[in-house]
Coordinates of N, CA, C and O and ligand atoms in Angstrom, one line a residue:
M744 N -1.1 33.4 -0.2 CA -2.3 34.3 -0.3 C -3.5 33.6 -0.9 O -3.4 32.9 -1.9
R745 N -4.6 33.7 -0.1 CA -5.8 33.1 -0.6 C -6.4 33.9 -1.7 O -6.4 35.2 -1.6
I746 N -6.9 33.3 -2.7 CA -7.5 34.0 -3.9 C -8.8 33.3 -4.2 O -8.9 32.1 -4.6
T747 N -9.9 34.1 -4.1 CA -11.2 33.6 -4.4 C -11.6 33.9 -5.9 O -12.5 33.2 -6.4
D748 N -11.1 35.0 -6.4 CA -11.5 35.5 -7.8 C -10.7 34.7 -8.8 O -9.5 34.7 -8.8
Q749 N -11.4 34.0 -9.7 CA -10.8 33.2 -10.7 C -9.9 33.9 -11.7 O -8.8 33.5 -12.1
T750 N -10.3 35.1 -12.1 CA -9.5 35.9 -13.0 C -8.2 36.3 -12.4 O -7.1 36.2 -13.0
E751 N -8.3 36.7 -11.1 CA -7.0 37.1 -10.4 C -6.1 35.9 -10.2 O -4.9 35.9 -10.4
F752 N -6.8 34.7 -10.0 CA -6.0 33.5 -9.8 C -5.3 33.1 -11.1 O -4.1 32.7 -11.1
N753 N -6.0 33.2 -12.2 CA -5.4 32.8 -13.5 C -4.1 33.6 -13.8 O -3.2 33.1 -14.5
R754 N -4.0 34.8 -13.3 CA -2.8 35.6 -13.6 C -1.6 35.1 -12.8 O -0.5 35.3 -13.3
V755 N -1.9 34.4 -11.7 CA -0.7 33.9 -10.9 C -0.5 32.4 -11.1 O 0.5 31.8 -10.6
N756 N -1.5 31.7 -11.7 CA -1.4 30.3 -12.0 C -0.5 30.1 -13.2 O -1.0 29.7 -14.3
V757 N 0.8 30.4 -13.0 CA 1.7 30.5 -14.1 C 2.0 29.3 -14.9 O 2.5 29.3 -16.1
F758 N 1.7 28.1 -14.4 CA 1.9 26.8 -15.1 C 0.6 26.4 -15.9 O 0.6 25.4 -16.6
G759 N -0.4 27.2 -15.8 CA -1.6 27.1 -16.6 C -2.6 26.1 -16.1 O -2.3 25.1 -15.4
Q760 N -3.9 26.4 -16.3 CA -5.0 25.7 -15.8 C -5.3 24.4 -16.6 O -5.6 23.4 -16.1
G761 N -5.1 24.5 -17.9 CA -5.4 23.3 -18.8 C -6.8 23.0 -18.8 O -7.7 23.9 -18.7
Q762 N -7.1 21.7 -19.0 CA -8.5 21.2 -19.2 C -9.1 20.6 -17.9 O -8.4 20.2 -17.1
E763 N -10.4 20.6 -17.9 CA -11.1 20.0 -16.7 C -10.6 18.5 -16.6 O -10.5 17.8 -17.6
N764 N -10.4 18.1 -15.4 CA -9.8 16.8 -15.1 C -10.9 15.8 -15.1 O -11.2 15.2 -14.0
A765 N -11.5 15.5 -16.2 CA -12.7 14.7 -16.3 C -12.4 13.2 -16.0 O -13.2 12.5 -15.3
A766 N -11.2 12.8 -16.4 CA -10.9 11.3 -16.2 C -10.8 10.9 -14.7 O -11.1 9.8 -14.4
F767 N -10.5 11.9 -13.8 CA -10.4 11.5 -12.4 C -11.4 12.2 -11.6 O -11.4 12.2 -10.4
A768 N -12.5 12.8 -12.2 CA -13.5 13.5 -11.5 C -14.2 12.7 -10.4 O -14.5 13.2 -9.4
R769 N -14.3 11.4 -10.7 CA -15.0 10.6 -9.7 C -14.2 10.4 -8.4 O -14.7 9.9 -7.4
Y770 N -12.9 10.8 -8.4 CA -12.1 10.7 -7.2 C -11.9 12.0 -6.5 O -11.1 12.2 -5.6
F771 N -12.7 13.1 -7.0 CA -12.6 14.4 -6.4 C -13.9 14.9 -5.9 O -15.0 14.5 -6.5
I772 N -13.9 15.8 -5.0 CA -15.1 16.6 -4.6 C -14.8 18.0 -5.2 O -13.7 18.5 -5.0
G773 N -15.7 18.5 -6.0 CA -15.5 19.8 -6.7 C -14.7 19.6 -8.0 O -14.5 18.4 -8.4
T774 N -14.4 20.7 -8.7 CA -13.8 20.6 -10.0 C -12.3 20.9 -10.0 O -11.9 21.8 -9.4
S775 N -11.6 20.0 -10.6 CA -10.1 20.2 -10.8 C -9.8 20.2 -12.3 O -10.6 19.8 -13.1
Y776 N -8.6 20.7 -12.5 CA -8.1 20.9 -13.9 C -6.7 20.4 -14.0 O -5.9 20.4 -13.0
L777 N -6.3 19.9 -15.2 CA -5.0 19.3 -15.4 C -4.3 19.9 -16.6 O -4.9 20.0 -17.7
N778 N -3.1 20.3 -16.4 CA -2.3 20.9 -17.5 C -1.0 20.1 -17.6 O 0.0 20.4 -16.8
P779 N -0.9 19.2 -18.5 CA 0.4 18.4 -18.6 C 1.5 19.3 -19.0 O 1.4 20.2 -19.9
L780 N 2.7 19.1 -18.3 CA 3.8 20.0 -18.6 C 5.0 19.3 -19.3 O 5.9 19.9 -19.7
T781 N 4.9 17.9 -19.4 CA 5.8 17.2 -20.2 C 5.1 16.3 -21.2 O 3.9 16.0 -21.1
Q782 N 5.8 15.9 -22.3 CA 5.2 15.2 -23.3 C 5.6 13.7 -23.2 O 6.8 13.4 -23.0
P783 N 4.6 12.8 -23.2 CA 4.9 11.4 -23.1 C 5.8 11.0 -24.3 O 5.6 11.5 -25.4
G784 N 6.8 10.2 -24.0 CA 7.7 9.8 -25.0 C 9.0 10.7 -25.1 O 10.0 10.3 -25.5
Q785 N 8.8 12.0 -24.6 CA 10.0 12.9 -24.6 C 10.6 12.9 -23.2 O 11.8 13.3 -23.1
C786 N 9.9 12.5 -22.2 CA 10.4 12.6 -20.8 C 9.8 11.5 -20.0 O 8.6 11.3 -20.1
P787 N 10.6 10.7 -19.3 CA 10.0 9.6 -18.5 C 9.2 10.0 -17.3 O 8.5 9.2 -16.8
L788 N 9.3 11.3 -16.9 CA 8.5 11.8 -15.8 C 7.3 12.6 -16.4 O 7.5 13.5 -17.2
A789 N 6.1 12.3 -15.9 CA 4.9 13.0 -16.3 C 4.6 14.1 -15.3 O 4.0 13.8 -14.2
L790 N 4.9 15.3 -15.6 CA 4.6 16.4 -14.7 C 3.3 17.1 -15.2 O 3.2 17.4 -16.3
S791 N 2.4 17.4 -14.2 CA 1.2 18.1 -14.6 C 1.0 19.2 -13.5 O 1.2 19.0 -12.3
N792 N 0.5 20.4 -13.9 CA 0.0 21.4 -13.0 C -1.5 21.0 -12.7 O -2.3 21.0 -13.7
V793 N -1.8 20.8 -11.5 CA -3.2 20.5 -11.1 C -3.8 21.7 -10.4 O -3.3 22.2 -9.4
T794 N -5.0 22.2 -10.9 CA -5.6 23.4 -10.3 C -6.9 22.9 -9.7 O -7.7 22.1 -10.3
F795 N -7.2 23.4 -8.5 CA -8.4 23.0 -7.7 C -9.2 24.3 -7.5 O -8.7 25.3 -7.0
E796 N -10.5 24.3 -7.8 CA -11.4 25.4 -7.4 C -11.5 25.4 -5.9 O -11.3 24.4 -5.2
P797 N -12.0 26.6 -5.3 CA -12.1 26.6 -3.9 C -13.0 25.5 -3.4 O -14.1 25.2 -4.0
G798 N -12.6 24.8 -2.4 CA -13.4 23.6 -1.8 C -13.1 22.3 -2.5 O -13.5 21.3 -2.0
C799 N -12.4 22.3 -3.6 CA -12.1 21.1 -4.3 C -10.9 20.3 -3.6 O -9.9 20.9 -3.3
R800 N -11.1 19.0 -3.5 CA -10.0 18.2 -3.0 C -10.2 16.8 -3.5 O -11.3 16.4 -3.8
N801 N -9.1 16.0 -3.5 CA -9.2 14.7 -3.9 C -9.6 13.8 -2.7 O -9.5 14.2 -1.6
N802 N -10.1 12.6 -3.0 CA -10.4 11.6 -2.0 C -9.1 11.2 -1.3 O -8.0 11.3 -1.9
W803 N -9.3 10.6 -0.1 CA -8.1 9.9 0.5 C -7.6 8.9 -0.6 O -8.4 8.2 -1.3
H804 N -6.3 8.8 -0.7 CA -5.7 7.8 -1.6 C -4.3 7.4 -1.2 O -3.7 8.0 -0.3
I805 N -3.8 6.4 -1.8 CA -2.5 5.8 -1.5 C -1.8 5.6 -2.9 O -2.4 5.0 -3.8
H806 N -0.6 6.1 -2.9 CA 0.3 5.8 -4.1 C 1.1 4.5 -3.7 O 2.1 4.6 -3.0
R807 N 0.6 3.4 -4.2 CA 1.2 2.1 -3.8 C 2.5 1.9 -4.7 O 2.6 2.3 -5.8
A808 N 3.5 1.2 -4.0 CA 4.7 0.8 -4.8 C 5.4 -0.3 -3.9 O 5.3 -0.3 -2.7
K809 N 6.0 -1.2 -4.6 CA 6.8 -2.2 -3.9 C 8.2 -1.6 -3.5 O 8.6 -1.7 -2.4
T810 N 8.8 -0.9 -4.4 CA 10.0 -0.1 -4.1 C 9.9 1.2 -4.7 O 9.2 1.4 -5.8
G811 N 10.6 2.2 -4.1 CA 10.5 3.6 -4.7 C 9.0 4.1 -4.6 O 8.3 3.8 -3.6
G812 N 8.6 4.9 -5.6 CA 7.3 5.3 -5.7 C 7.0 6.5 -4.8 O 7.9 7.2 -4.2
G813 N 5.7 6.8 -4.6 CA 5.2 8.0 -3.9 C 5.0 9.2 -4.9 O 5.0 8.9 -6.1
Q814 N 4.8 10.4 -4.4 CA 4.4 11.5 -5.2 C 5.1 12.8 -4.7 O 5.2 12.9 -3.4
I815 N 5.4 13.7 -5.5 CA 5.9 15.0 -5.1 C 5.0 16.1 -5.6 O 4.5 16.0 -6.7
L816 N 4.7 17.0 -4.7 CA 3.8 18.1 -5.0 C 4.7 19.4 -4.9 O 5.3 19.6 -3.8
I817 N 4.6 20.2 -5.9 CA 5.3 21.5 -5.9 C 4.2 22.6 -5.9 O 3.5 22.7 -7.0
C818 N 4.0 23.3 -4.8 CA 2.9 24.2 -4.7 C 3.2 25.5 -5.6 O 4.3 26.1 -5.4
T819 N 2.3 25.9 -6.4 CA 2.6 26.9 -7.4 C 1.7 28.1 -7.3 O 2.1 29.2 -7.7
A820 N 0.5 28.0 -6.8 CA -0.4 29.2 -6.7 C -1.6 29.0 -5.7 O -2.0 27.9 -5.5
G821 N -2.0 30.1 -5.1 CA -3.1 30.0 -4.1 C -2.7 29.4 -2.8 O -1.6 29.3 -2.4
E822 N -3.8 28.8 -2.2 CA -3.5 28.1 -0.9 C -4.3 26.8 -0.9 O -5.5 26.7 -1.3
G823 N -3.7 25.8 -0.3 CA -4.4 24.5 -0.2 C -4.0 23.7 1.1 O -3.4 24.3 2.0
W824 N -4.4 22.4 1.1 CA -4.1 21.6 2.3 C -3.5 20.2 1.8 O -3.9 19.7 0.7
Y825 N -2.6 19.7 2.6 CA -2.2 18.3 2.5 C -2.3 17.6 3.8 O -1.9 18.2 4.8
Q826 N -2.8 16.4 3.8 CA -3.0 15.7 5.1 C -2.7 14.2 4.9 O -3.2 13.6 4.0
E827 N -1.8 13.7 5.8 CA -1.6 12.3 5.9 C -2.5 11.8 7.0 O -2.7 12.4 8.0
E828 N -3.0 10.5 6.9 CA -3.8 9.9 7.9 C -3.2 9.9 9.3 O -2.0 9.6 9.4
G829 N -3.9 10.4 10.3 CA -3.4 10.4 11.6 C -2.5 11.6 12.0 O -2.0 11.7 13.1
K830 N -2.3 12.5 11.0 CA -1.5 13.7 11.2 C -2.3 15.0 11.0 O -3.4 14.9 10.3
A831 N -1.8 16.1 11.5 CA -2.5 17.4 11.3 C -2.4 17.8 9.8 O -1.3 17.5 9.2
P832 N -3.4 18.5 9.3 CA -3.3 19.0 8.0 C -2.2 20.1 7.9 O -1.9 20.8 8.8
V833 N -1.5 20.1 6.7 CA -0.4 21.0 6.5 C -0.9 22.1 5.5 O -1.5 21.8 4.4
S834 N -0.8 23.4 5.9 CA -1.2 24.5 5.0 C -0.2 24.6 3.9 O 1.0 24.7 4.1
L835 N -0.7 24.7 2.6 CA 0.1 24.8 1.5 C 0.1 26.1 0.8 O -0.9 26.7 0.6
E836 N 1.3 26.6 0.5 CA 1.5 27.9 -0.1 C 2.5 27.8 -1.2 O 3.3 26.9 -1.2
P837 N 2.5 28.7 -2.2 CA 3.4 28.6 -3.3 C 4.9 28.6 -2.8 O 5.2 29.3 -1.9
G838 N 5.7 27.7 -3.4 CA 7.1 27.6 -3.0 C 7.3 26.4 -2.1 O 8.5 26.0 -1.9
M839 N 6.3 25.8 -1.6 CA 6.4 24.6 -0.8 C 6.5 23.3 -1.6 O 5.8 23.2 -2.7
V840 N 7.3 22.4 -1.1 CA 7.4 21.1 -1.8 C 7.0 20.0 -0.8 O 7.5 20.0 0.3
I841 N 6.1 19.1 -1.2 CA 5.6 18.1 -0.3 C 6.1 16.7 -0.9 O 5.8 16.4 -2.1
T842 N 6.8 16.0 -0.1 CA 7.2 14.6 -0.5 C 6.3 13.6 0.1 O 6.3 13.5 1.3
I843 N 5.5 12.9 -0.7 CA 4.6 12.0 -0.2 C 5.2 10.6 -0.3 O 5.4 10.1 -1.4
P844 N 5.4 9.9 0.8 CA 5.9 8.5 0.7 C 5.0 7.6 0.0 O 3.8 7.7 0.1
A845 N 5.5 6.6 -0.6 CA 4.7 5.5 -1.1 C 4.0 4.8 0.1 O 4.4 4.8 1.2
N846 N 2.8 4.3 -0.2 CA 2.0 3.5 0.7 C 1.5 4.2 1.9 O 1.1 3.6 2.9
V847 N 1.4 5.6 1.8 CA 0.8 6.4 2.9 C -0.5 7.0 2.5 O -0.6 7.7 1.4
K848 N -1.5 6.8 3.3 CA -2.9 7.3 3.0 C -2.9 8.8 3.2 O -2.5 9.3 4.2
H849 N -3.4 9.6 2.2 CA -3.4 11.1 2.3 C -4.4 11.7 1.3 O -5.0 11.0 0.5
W850 N -4.6 13.0 1.4 CA -5.3 13.7 0.4 C -4.7 15.1 0.3 O -3.9 15.6 1.1
H851 N -5.0 15.8 -0.9 CA -4.6 17.1 -1.1 C -5.6 17.9 -1.9 O -6.4 17.3 -2.7
G852 N -5.6 19.2 -1.7 CA -6.6 20.0 -2.5 C -6.5 21.5 -2.0 O -5.6 21.9 -1.3
A853 N -7.6 22.2 -2.5 CA -7.6 23.7 -2.2 C -8.2 23.9 -0.8 O -8.8 23.0 -0.2
K854 N -8.0 25.1 -0.3 CA -8.7 25.6 0.9 C -10.2 25.9 0.5 O -10.4 26.1 -0.7
K855 N -11.1 25.9 1.4 CA -12.5 26.2 1.1 C -12.7 27.5 0.5 O -13.7 27.8 -0.2
D856 N -11.8 28.5 0.8 CA -12.0 29.9 0.3 C -10.8 30.3 -0.5 O -10.5 31.5 -0.6
S857 N -10.2 29.4 -1.3 CA -9.1 29.8 -2.2 C -8.9 28.8 -3.3 O -9.0 27.6 -3.1
W858 N -8.7 29.3 -4.5 CA -8.1 28.5 -5.6 C -6.7 28.0 -5.2 O -6.1 28.6 -4.3
F859 N -6.3 26.9 -5.8 CA -5.0 26.3 -5.4 C -4.5 25.6 -6.6 O -5.2 25.0 -7.4
A860 N -3.1 25.6 -6.8 CA -2.5 24.8 -7.9 C -1.2 24.2 -7.3 O -0.5 24.9 -6.6
H861 N -0.9 23.0 -7.7 CA 0.4 22.4 -7.5 C 0.8 21.6 -8.7 O -0.1 21.0 -9.5
I862 N 2.1 21.5 -8.9 CA 2.6 20.5 -9.9 C 2.7 19.2 -9.2 O 3.1 19.2 -8.0
A863 N 2.3 18.1 -9.8 CA 2.4 16.8 -9.3 C 3.1 15.9 -10.2 O 3.0 16.0 -11.4
F864 N 3.9 15.0 -9.6 CA 4.5 13.9 -10.4 C 4.7 12.7 -9.6 O 5.0 12.8 -8.4
A865 N 4.7 11.6 -10.2 CA 4.9 10.3 -9.6 C 6.4 10.0 -9.5 O 7.1 10.1 -10.5
V866 N 6.8 9.6 -8.3 CA 8.2 9.1 -8.2 C 8.3 7.7 -8.8 O 7.5 6.9 -8.4
P867 N 9.3 7.5 -9.6 CA 9.4 6.2 -10.2 C 9.6 5.1 -9.2 O 10.2 5.3 -8.1
G868 N 9.0 3.9 -9.4 CA 9.1 2.8 -8.5 C 8.7 1.5 -9.2 O 8.4 1.5 -10.4
T869 N 8.7 0.4 -8.5 CA 8.2 -0.8 -9.0 C 6.8 -1.2 -8.5 O 6.5 -0.8 -7.4
E870 N 6.1 -1.8 -9.3 CA 4.7 -2.2 -9.0 C 3.9 -1.1 -8.5 O 3.2 -1.2 -7.4
T871 N 3.9 0.1 -9.2 CA 3.2 1.3 -8.7 C 1.7 1.2 -9.2 O 1.4 0.7 -10.2
A872 N 0.9 1.7 -8.3 CA -0.6 1.8 -8.6 C -1.2 2.8 -7.6 O -0.8 2.9 -6.4
N873 N -2.2 3.5 -8.1 CA -3.0 4.4 -7.2 C -4.2 3.7 -6.6 O -4.9 3.1 -7.4
E874 N -4.4 3.8 -5.3 CA -5.5 3.2 -4.7 C -6.4 4.3 -4.2 O -6.0 5.1 -3.3
W875 N -7.6 4.5 -4.8 CA -8.5 5.6 -4.4 C -9.5 5.1 -3.3 O -10.1 4.0 -3.5
L876 N -9.7 5.9 -2.3 CA -10.5 5.5 -1.1 C -11.6 6.5 -0.9 O -12.1 7.1 -1.9
E877 N -12.1 6.6 0.3 CA -13.3 7.4 0.6 C -13.0 8.9 0.5 O -11.9 9.4 0.6
P878 N -14.1 9.7 0.2 CA -14.0 11.2 0.2 C -13.6 11.7 1.6 O -13.8 11.1 2.6
V879 N -12.9 12.9 1.6 CA -12.6 13.6 2.8 C -13.9 14.0 3.4 O -14.7 14.6 2.8
D880 N -14.1 13.8 4.7 CA -15.3 14.1 5.4 C -15.6 15.6 5.3 O -14.7 16.5 5.6
D881 N -16.8 15.9 4.9 CA -17.2 17.3 4.7 C -17.1 18.2 6.0 O -16.6 19.3 5.9
A882 N -17.5 17.7 7.1 CA -17.4 18.4 8.3 C -16.0 18.7 8.8 O -15.6 19.8 9.2
A883 N -15.1 17.7 8.6 CA -13.7 17.8 9.0 C -13.0 18.8 8.1 O -12.3 19.7 8.5
Y884 N -13.3 18.7 6.8 CA -12.7 19.6 5.8 C -13.2 21.1 6.0 O -12.4 22.0 6.1
G885 N -14.5 21.2 6.3 CA -15.1 22.5 6.5 C -14.6 23.2 7.8 O -14.7 24.4 7.9
A886 N -14.1 22.4 8.7 CA -13.6 23.0 10.0 C -12.2 23.5 9.8 O -11.7 24.2 10.7
L887 N -11.5 23.2 8.7 CA -10.1 23.6 8.5 C -10.1 25.1 8.2 O -10.9 25.6 7.4
E888 N -9.2 25.8 8.9 CA -9.1 27.3 8.7 C -7.8 27.6 8.1 O -7.5 28.8 7.8
Ligands
MN591 MN1 -1.5 12.0 -3.8

């Protein structure tokens, strides 16, 4: 369900909005928010609920790894998009799980007319690093329905 009203969205964003994602803002168009769900030192996996305002998406990027690696997205509220380079965008709704392979160029974010949230975590691997690339083209994103 697409949700444009922030108050309505906050009621269904059950993993919480958290704070503005300032540290990664340069890799996003629009405003995103980060709510850590695990404590460093208590759990080897860092899970965070990431909330995107309508129109917000991250730049094309690659989760690099020598072995293992990649990223898992668990869609939690609103509606969004996930796209791998050269493939059609995938519409995201709560309850969907996206497994992003290591070393594959992709982006994820909200639809232009809906708030969106997913839990994200990095799959453990060796020699892991995030490579941030160009923004998603405005016209291509705007054409997504
Ligand atoms: Mn990613």
